[in-house]
Every structure is written in structure tokens, then in C-alpha cells.
mmCIF file of C-alpha atoms in Angstrom:
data_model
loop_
_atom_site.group_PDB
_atom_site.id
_atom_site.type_symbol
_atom_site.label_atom_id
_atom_site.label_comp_id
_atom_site.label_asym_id
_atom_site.label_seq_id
_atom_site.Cartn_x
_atom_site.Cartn_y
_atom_site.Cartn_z
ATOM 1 C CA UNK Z 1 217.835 12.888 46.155
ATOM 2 C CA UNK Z 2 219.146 9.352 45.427
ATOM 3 C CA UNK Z 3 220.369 6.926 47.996
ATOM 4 C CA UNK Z 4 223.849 7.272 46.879
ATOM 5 C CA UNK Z 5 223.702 11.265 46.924
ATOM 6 C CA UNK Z 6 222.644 11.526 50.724
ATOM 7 C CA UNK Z 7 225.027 12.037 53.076
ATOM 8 C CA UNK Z 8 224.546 12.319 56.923
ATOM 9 C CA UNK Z 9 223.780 16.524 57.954
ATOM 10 C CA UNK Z 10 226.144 17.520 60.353
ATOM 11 C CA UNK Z 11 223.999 18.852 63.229
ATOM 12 C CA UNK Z 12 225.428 19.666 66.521
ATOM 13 C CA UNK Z 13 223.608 18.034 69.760
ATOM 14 C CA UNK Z 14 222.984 20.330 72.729
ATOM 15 C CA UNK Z 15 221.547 20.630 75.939
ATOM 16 C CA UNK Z 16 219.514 23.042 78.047
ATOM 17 C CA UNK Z 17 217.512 23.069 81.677
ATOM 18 C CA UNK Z 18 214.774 24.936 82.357
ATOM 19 C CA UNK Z 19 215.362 24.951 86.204
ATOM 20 C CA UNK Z 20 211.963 26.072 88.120
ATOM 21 C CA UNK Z 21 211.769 27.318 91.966
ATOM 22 C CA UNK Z 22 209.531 29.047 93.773
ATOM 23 C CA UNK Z 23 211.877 32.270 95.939
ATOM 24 C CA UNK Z 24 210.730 35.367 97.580
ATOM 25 C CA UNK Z 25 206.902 34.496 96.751
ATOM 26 C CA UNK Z 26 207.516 34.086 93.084
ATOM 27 C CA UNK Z 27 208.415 31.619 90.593
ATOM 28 C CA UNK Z 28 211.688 31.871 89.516
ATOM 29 C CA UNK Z 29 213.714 30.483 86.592
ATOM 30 C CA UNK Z 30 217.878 29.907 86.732
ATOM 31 C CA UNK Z 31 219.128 32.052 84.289
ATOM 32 C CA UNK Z 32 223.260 32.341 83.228
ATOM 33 C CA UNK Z 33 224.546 35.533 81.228
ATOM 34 C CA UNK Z 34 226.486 34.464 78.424
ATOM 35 C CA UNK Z 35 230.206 34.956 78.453
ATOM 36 C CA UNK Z 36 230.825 34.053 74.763
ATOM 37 C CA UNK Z 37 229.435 34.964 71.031
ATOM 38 C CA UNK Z 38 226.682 34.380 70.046
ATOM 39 C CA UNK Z 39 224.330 36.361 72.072
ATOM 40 C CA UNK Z 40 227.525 37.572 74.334
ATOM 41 C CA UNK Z 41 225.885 39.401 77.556
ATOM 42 C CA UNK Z 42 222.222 37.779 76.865
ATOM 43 C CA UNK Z 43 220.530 36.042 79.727
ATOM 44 C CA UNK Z 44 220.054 32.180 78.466
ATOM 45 C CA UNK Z 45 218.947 28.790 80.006
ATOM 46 C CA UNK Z 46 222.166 26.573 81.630
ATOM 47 C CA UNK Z 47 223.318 24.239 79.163
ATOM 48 C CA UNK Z 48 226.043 23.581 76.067
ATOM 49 C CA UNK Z 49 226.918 21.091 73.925
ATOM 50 C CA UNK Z 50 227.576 17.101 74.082
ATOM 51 C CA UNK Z 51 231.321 16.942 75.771
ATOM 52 C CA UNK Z 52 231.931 13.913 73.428
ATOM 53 C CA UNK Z 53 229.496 11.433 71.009
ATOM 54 C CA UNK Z 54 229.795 9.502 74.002
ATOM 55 C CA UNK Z 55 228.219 11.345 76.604
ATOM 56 C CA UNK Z 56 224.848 10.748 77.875
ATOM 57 C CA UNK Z 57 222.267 13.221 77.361
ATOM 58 C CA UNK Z 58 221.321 12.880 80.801
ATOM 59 C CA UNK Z 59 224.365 12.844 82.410
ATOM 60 C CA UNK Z 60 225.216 16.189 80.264
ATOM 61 C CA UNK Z 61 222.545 18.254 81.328
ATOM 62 C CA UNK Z 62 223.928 17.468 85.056
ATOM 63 C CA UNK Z 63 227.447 18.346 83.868
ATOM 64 C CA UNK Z 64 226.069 21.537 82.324
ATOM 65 C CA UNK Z 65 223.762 22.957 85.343
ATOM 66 C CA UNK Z 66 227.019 22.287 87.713
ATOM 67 C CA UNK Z 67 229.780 24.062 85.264
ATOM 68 C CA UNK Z 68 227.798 26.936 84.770
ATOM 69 C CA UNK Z 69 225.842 27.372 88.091
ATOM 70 C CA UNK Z 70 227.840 25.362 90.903
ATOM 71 C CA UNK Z 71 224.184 23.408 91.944
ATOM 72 C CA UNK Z 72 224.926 19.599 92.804
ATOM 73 C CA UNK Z 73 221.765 17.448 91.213
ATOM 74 C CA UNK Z 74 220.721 16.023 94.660
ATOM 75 C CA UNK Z 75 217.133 17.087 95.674
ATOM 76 C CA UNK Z 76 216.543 17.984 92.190
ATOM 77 C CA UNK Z 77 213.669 16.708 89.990
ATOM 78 C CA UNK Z 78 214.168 16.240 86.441
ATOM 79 C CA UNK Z 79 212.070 15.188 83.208
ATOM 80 C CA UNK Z 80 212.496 15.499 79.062
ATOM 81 C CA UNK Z 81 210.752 18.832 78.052
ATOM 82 C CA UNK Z 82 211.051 18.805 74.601
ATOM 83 C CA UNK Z 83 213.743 18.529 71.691
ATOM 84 C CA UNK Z 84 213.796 21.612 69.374
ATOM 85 C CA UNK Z 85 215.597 21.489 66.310
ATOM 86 C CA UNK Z 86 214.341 24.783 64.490
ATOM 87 C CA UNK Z 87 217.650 25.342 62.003
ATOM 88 C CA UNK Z 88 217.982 28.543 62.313
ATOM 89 C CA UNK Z 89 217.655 28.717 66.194
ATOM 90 C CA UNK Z 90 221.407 29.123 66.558
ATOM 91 C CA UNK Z 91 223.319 31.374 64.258
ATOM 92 C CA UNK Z 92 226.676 29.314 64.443
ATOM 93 C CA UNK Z 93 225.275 26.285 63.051
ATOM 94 C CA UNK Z 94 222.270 23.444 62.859
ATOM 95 C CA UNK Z 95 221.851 22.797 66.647
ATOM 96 C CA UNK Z 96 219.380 20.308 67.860
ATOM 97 C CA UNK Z 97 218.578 21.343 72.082
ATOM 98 C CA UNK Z 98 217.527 18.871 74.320
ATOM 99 C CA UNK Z 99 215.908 20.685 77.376
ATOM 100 C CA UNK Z 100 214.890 19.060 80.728
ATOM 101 C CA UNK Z 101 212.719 20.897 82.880
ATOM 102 C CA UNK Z 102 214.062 20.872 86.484
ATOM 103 C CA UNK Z 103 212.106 21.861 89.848
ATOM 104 C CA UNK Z 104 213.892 22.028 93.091
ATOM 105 C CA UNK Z 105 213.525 23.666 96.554
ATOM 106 C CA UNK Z 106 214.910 27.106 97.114
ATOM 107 C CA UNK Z 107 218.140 27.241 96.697
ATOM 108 C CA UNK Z 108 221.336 29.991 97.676
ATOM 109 C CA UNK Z 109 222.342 32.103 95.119
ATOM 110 C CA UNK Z 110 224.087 29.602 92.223
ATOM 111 C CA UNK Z 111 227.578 30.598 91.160
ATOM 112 C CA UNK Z 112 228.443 31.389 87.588
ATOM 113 C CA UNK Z 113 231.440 29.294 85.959
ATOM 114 C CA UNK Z 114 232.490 27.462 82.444
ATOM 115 C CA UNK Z 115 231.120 29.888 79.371
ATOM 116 C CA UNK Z 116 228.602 31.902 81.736
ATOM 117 C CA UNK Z 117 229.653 35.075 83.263
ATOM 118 C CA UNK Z 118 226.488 35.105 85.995
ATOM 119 C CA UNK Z 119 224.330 32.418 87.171
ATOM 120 C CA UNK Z 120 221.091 33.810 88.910
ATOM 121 C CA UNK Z 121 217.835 33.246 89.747
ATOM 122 C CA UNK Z 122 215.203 35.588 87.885
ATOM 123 C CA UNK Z 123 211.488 35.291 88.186
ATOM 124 C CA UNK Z 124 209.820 33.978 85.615
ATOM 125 C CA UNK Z 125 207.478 37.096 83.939
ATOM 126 C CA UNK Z 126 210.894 38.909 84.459
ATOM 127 C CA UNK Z 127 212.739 36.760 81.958
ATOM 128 C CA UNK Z 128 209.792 36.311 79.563
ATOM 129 C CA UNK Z 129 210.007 40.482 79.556
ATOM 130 C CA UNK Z 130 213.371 40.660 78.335
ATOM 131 C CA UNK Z 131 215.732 39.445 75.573
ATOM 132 C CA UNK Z 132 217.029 36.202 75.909
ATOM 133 C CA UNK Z 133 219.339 34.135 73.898
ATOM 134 C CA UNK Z 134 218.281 31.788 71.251
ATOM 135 C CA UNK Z 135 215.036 30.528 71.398
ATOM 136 C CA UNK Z 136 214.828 30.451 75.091
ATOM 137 C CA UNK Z 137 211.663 32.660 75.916
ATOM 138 C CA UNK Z 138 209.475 29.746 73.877
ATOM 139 C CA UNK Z 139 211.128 26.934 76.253
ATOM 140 C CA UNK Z 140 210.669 28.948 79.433
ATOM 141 C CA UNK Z 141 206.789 29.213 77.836
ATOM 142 C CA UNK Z 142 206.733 25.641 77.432
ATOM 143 C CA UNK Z 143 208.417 24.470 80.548
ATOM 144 C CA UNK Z 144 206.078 26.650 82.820
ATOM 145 C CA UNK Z 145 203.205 25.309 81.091
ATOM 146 C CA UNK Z 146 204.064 21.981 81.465
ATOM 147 C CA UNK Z 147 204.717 22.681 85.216
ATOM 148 C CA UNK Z 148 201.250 24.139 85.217
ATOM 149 C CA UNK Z 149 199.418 21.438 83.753
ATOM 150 C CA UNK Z 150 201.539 18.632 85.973
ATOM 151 C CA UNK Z 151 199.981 20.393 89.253
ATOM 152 C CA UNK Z 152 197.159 19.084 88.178
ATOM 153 C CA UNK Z 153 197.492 15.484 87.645
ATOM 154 C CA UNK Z 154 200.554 14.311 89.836
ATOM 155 C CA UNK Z 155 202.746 15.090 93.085
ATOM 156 C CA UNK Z 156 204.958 17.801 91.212
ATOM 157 C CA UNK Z 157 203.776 20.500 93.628
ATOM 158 C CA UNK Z 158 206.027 18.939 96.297
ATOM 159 C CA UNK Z 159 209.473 19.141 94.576
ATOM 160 C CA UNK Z 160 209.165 22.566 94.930
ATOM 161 C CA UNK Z 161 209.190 22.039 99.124
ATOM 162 C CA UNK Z 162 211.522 20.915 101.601
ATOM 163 C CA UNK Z 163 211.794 17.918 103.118
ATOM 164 C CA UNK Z 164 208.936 18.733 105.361
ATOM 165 C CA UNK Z 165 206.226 21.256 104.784
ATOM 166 C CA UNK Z 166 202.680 22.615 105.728
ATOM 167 C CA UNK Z 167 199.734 22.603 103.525
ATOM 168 C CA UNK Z 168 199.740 26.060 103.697
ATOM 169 C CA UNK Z 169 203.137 25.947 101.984
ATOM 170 C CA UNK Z 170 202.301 23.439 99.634
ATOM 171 C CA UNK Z 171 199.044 25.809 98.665
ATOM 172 C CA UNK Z 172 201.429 28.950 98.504
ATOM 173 C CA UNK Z 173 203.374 26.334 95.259
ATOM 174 C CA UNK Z 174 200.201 25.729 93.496
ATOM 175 C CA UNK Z 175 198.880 29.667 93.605
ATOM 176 C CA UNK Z 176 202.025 31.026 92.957
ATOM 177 C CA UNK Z 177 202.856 28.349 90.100
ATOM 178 C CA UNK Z 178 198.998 28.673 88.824
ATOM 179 C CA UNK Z 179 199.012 32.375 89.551
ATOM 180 C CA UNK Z 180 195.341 32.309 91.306
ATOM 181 C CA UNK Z 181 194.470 32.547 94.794
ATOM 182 C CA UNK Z 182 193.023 29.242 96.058
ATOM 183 C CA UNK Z 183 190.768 28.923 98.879
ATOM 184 C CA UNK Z 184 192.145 27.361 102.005
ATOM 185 C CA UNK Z 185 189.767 24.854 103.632
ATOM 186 C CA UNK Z 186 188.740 23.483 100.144
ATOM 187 C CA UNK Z 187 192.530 22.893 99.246
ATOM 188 C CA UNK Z 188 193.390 21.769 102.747
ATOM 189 C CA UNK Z 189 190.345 18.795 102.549
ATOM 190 C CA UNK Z 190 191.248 17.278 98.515
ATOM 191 C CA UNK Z 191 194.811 17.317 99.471
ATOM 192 C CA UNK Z 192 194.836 15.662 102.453
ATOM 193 C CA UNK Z 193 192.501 13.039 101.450
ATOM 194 C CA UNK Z 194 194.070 12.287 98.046
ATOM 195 C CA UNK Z 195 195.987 9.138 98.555
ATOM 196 C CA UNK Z 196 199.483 8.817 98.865
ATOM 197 C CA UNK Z 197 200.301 12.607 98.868
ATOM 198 C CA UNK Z 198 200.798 13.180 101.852
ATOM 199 C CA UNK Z 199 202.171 11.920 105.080
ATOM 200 C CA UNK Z 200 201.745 13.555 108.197
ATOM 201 C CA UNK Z 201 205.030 13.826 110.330
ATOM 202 C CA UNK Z 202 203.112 13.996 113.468
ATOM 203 C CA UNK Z 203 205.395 17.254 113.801
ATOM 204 C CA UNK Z 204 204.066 20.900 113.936
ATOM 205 C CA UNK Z 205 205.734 24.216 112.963
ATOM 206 C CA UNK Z 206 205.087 28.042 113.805
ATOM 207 C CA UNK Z 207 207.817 28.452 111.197
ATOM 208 C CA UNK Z 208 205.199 31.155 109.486
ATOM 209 C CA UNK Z 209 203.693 32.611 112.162
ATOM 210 C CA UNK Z 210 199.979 32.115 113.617
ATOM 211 C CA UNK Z 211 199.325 28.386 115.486
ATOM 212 C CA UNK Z 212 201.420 25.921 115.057
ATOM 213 C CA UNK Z 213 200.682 23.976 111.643
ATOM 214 C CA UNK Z 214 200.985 20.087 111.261
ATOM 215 C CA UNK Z 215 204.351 19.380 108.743
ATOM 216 C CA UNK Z 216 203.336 16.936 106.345
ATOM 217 C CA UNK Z 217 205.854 14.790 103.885
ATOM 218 C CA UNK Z 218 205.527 13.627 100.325
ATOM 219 C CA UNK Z 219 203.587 10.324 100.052
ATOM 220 C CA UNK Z 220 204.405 7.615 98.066
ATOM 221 C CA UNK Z 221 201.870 8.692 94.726
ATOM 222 C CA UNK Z 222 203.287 9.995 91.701
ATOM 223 C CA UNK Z 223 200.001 10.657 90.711
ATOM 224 C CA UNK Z 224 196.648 12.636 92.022
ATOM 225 C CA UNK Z 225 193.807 11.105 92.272
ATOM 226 C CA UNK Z 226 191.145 12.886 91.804
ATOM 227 C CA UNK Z 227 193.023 15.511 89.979
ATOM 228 C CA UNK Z 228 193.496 19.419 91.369
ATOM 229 C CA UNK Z 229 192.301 21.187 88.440
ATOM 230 C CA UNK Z 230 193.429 25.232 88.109
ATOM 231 C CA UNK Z 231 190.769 27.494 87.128
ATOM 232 C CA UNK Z 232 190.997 28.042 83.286
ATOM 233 C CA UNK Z 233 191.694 31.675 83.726
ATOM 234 C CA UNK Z 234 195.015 30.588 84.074
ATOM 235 C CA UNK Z 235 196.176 31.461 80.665
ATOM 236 C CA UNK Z 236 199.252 29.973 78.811
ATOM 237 C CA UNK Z 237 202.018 32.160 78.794
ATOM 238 C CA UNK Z 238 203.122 32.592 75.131
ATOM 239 C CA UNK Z 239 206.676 34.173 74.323
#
């Protein structure tokens, strides 16, 4: 095709959040049942389309997770996942997603609103066991590896906690996240002496039963030095 012949492809720009907690012992992924065609009824991912050309992506996805679920951004951690621009991934039209993975604390139960009939938290191996809208089972797939692999290297684990937490809770993220048990003392001594991750509060909590446990604080690291590696039985989950 000649220079003169091309012509700009009308693609729609979208955007979706894969928002990660960890509730009732599990991992758990914020799901929204669609109120409108396509996939009418279908459990999806928050998100929709660009309000304007002059939105922000960023500032979209925000929009998006409070329309359809009622949660305020505060507290919440957020990164770029991925951009997928498969053409046929949305029957209406050429859509190109961008998703943002999201990990907060627990949370109440969100409330549904804009195009989204129900707003709920689902665990994850729930949602990858079902039909879901689009091409939303491969996002949750890659989101919750990505999560995975970020306990490794870096101070994820402790968006997933409160303000103020034990290592016992902190532990209960990574094996419930990694999906292996992990054994206490040895997880207890590299977390506590990798620097910056933690920061005793000089507080203690019976909060979980048993003696009372010392509450620790996120440090100021972003990343973990030496790294907390999983076991490599933890597979990737594949849609």
C-alpha cells in the first residue's frame, strides 16, 4: 500500500484492571457482571472505554474501577500490565485494552454501577474456571503471574496488608499468592533482615490468636535484596 492510499485504522482505546486481594484465605480478583451486549451477564475485569481523546489513560482506569465498583483509588497500588490489541478480541469492533494490575488490602464488598450490573470479589481459580468476557481469563493469567514473579524481587507482598501487620501475615500473602506453604522461622529471618522492608512499630498484636506478635510496617525499599525466590513448583497458571 502506497503512502497516499493509507489512511489512519479506526481502533477504539480501552481500559481494564486486574484488581488483586487476598480475602477469606484466598486470592481474590474484582470481577463486574456485564449489564450490556456483548457478553451481557458474563463476569469481566472493571474497565470501558477512553471518556474522550483527551483523557488520560491513567486517570481512566481510576474513573472506570470507581463507576463500576464504588472503590476510591487511595491505598491502592497500581502498575501497566500489558496492552493487548488481538483484533478480534472484541466482537463490536478493533479494541486496543490497556490493563493495570491493581493490589490493595481487603476491602468491603464493592458496589456495582455505570454498565455493570454486580461488582464482586471472586477468587482467583474461581474465575479462571468459568466463562468470562473477552479475553479476560489470559489477563487474569498474566496479571497473577506477574504478581507471582514481583514477590520475588520487590516489596509487592505488602500492598496486600494493612497499614500495620505481622510477619505471620505478611507470610500468609506470599503462600497464598505463591500457593506453597513456606516455613516459618526461615521466612521470619530473610525478611526481617532484608533491608528496608520492614519497620518494626515497636507495637504487638494478639489480633490472630497465640502470643502477642510484633506489628511491623513497610520500609522504605521498593526492592528485595537478596530476593525471596518461590519454589518452581509453582506453576504458571495458563487460561
Amino acid at each position: 500500500m502506497s503512502e497516499e492510499e493509507w489512511t489512519i485504522p479506526d481502533v477504539a482505546v480501552a481500559v481494564d484492571l486486574a484488581v488483586l486481594t487476598v480475602r477469606a484465605e484466598q486470592l481474590q480478583i474484582l470481577l463486574v457482571e456485564r449489564g450490556i451486549e456483548p457478553f451481557r451477564g458474563a463476569l469481566a475485569l472493571p474497565g470501558g472505554f477512553l471518556e474522550s481523546a483527551l483523557e488520560d489513560i491513567e486517570k481512566a482506569a481510576f474513573r472506570e474501577l470507581a463507576e463500576e465498583t464504588g472503590l476510591a483509588p487511595e491505598g491502592l497500588y497500581l502498575e501497566q500490565l500489558k496492552t493487548y490489541g488481538t483484533p478480534d478480541r472484541d466482537p463490536r469492533r478493533r479494541v486496543i485494552t490497556v490493563c493495570y494490575l491493581a493490589v490493595l488490602p481487603n476491602l468491603p464488598t464493592p458496589v456495582a454501577g455505570g454498565d455493570a450490573d454486580v461488582a464482586r470479589w471472586v477468587p482467583v481459580e474461581t474465575a479462571l474456571a468459568g466463562q468470562l468476557a473477552f479475553d479476560h481469563a489470559q489477563i487474569i493469567c498474566d496479571a497473577l503471574e506477574r504478581t507471582r514473579s514481583k514477590l520475588e524481587y520487590t516489596t509487592l507482598a505488602t500492598a496486600f496488608c494493612p497499614a500495620e501487620f505481622t510477619v505471620t501475615e505478611l507470610r500468609r500473602v506470599y503462600e497464598i499468592v505463591w500457593g506453597e506453604q513456606l516455613e516459618p522461622r526461615n521466612f521470619h529471618r530473610k525478611v526481617t533482615g532484608a533491608e528496608g522492608f520492614l519497620v518494626p512499630t515497636g507495637e504487638k498484636t494478639i489480633r490472630n490468636g497465640g502470643r502477642p506478635a510484633l506489628l511491623h510496617r513497610r520500609g522504605h525499599a521498593s526492592l528485595l535484596h537478596p530476593a525471596l525466590l518461590r519454589s518452581r513448583g509453582s506453576l504458571e497458571v495458563t487460561a
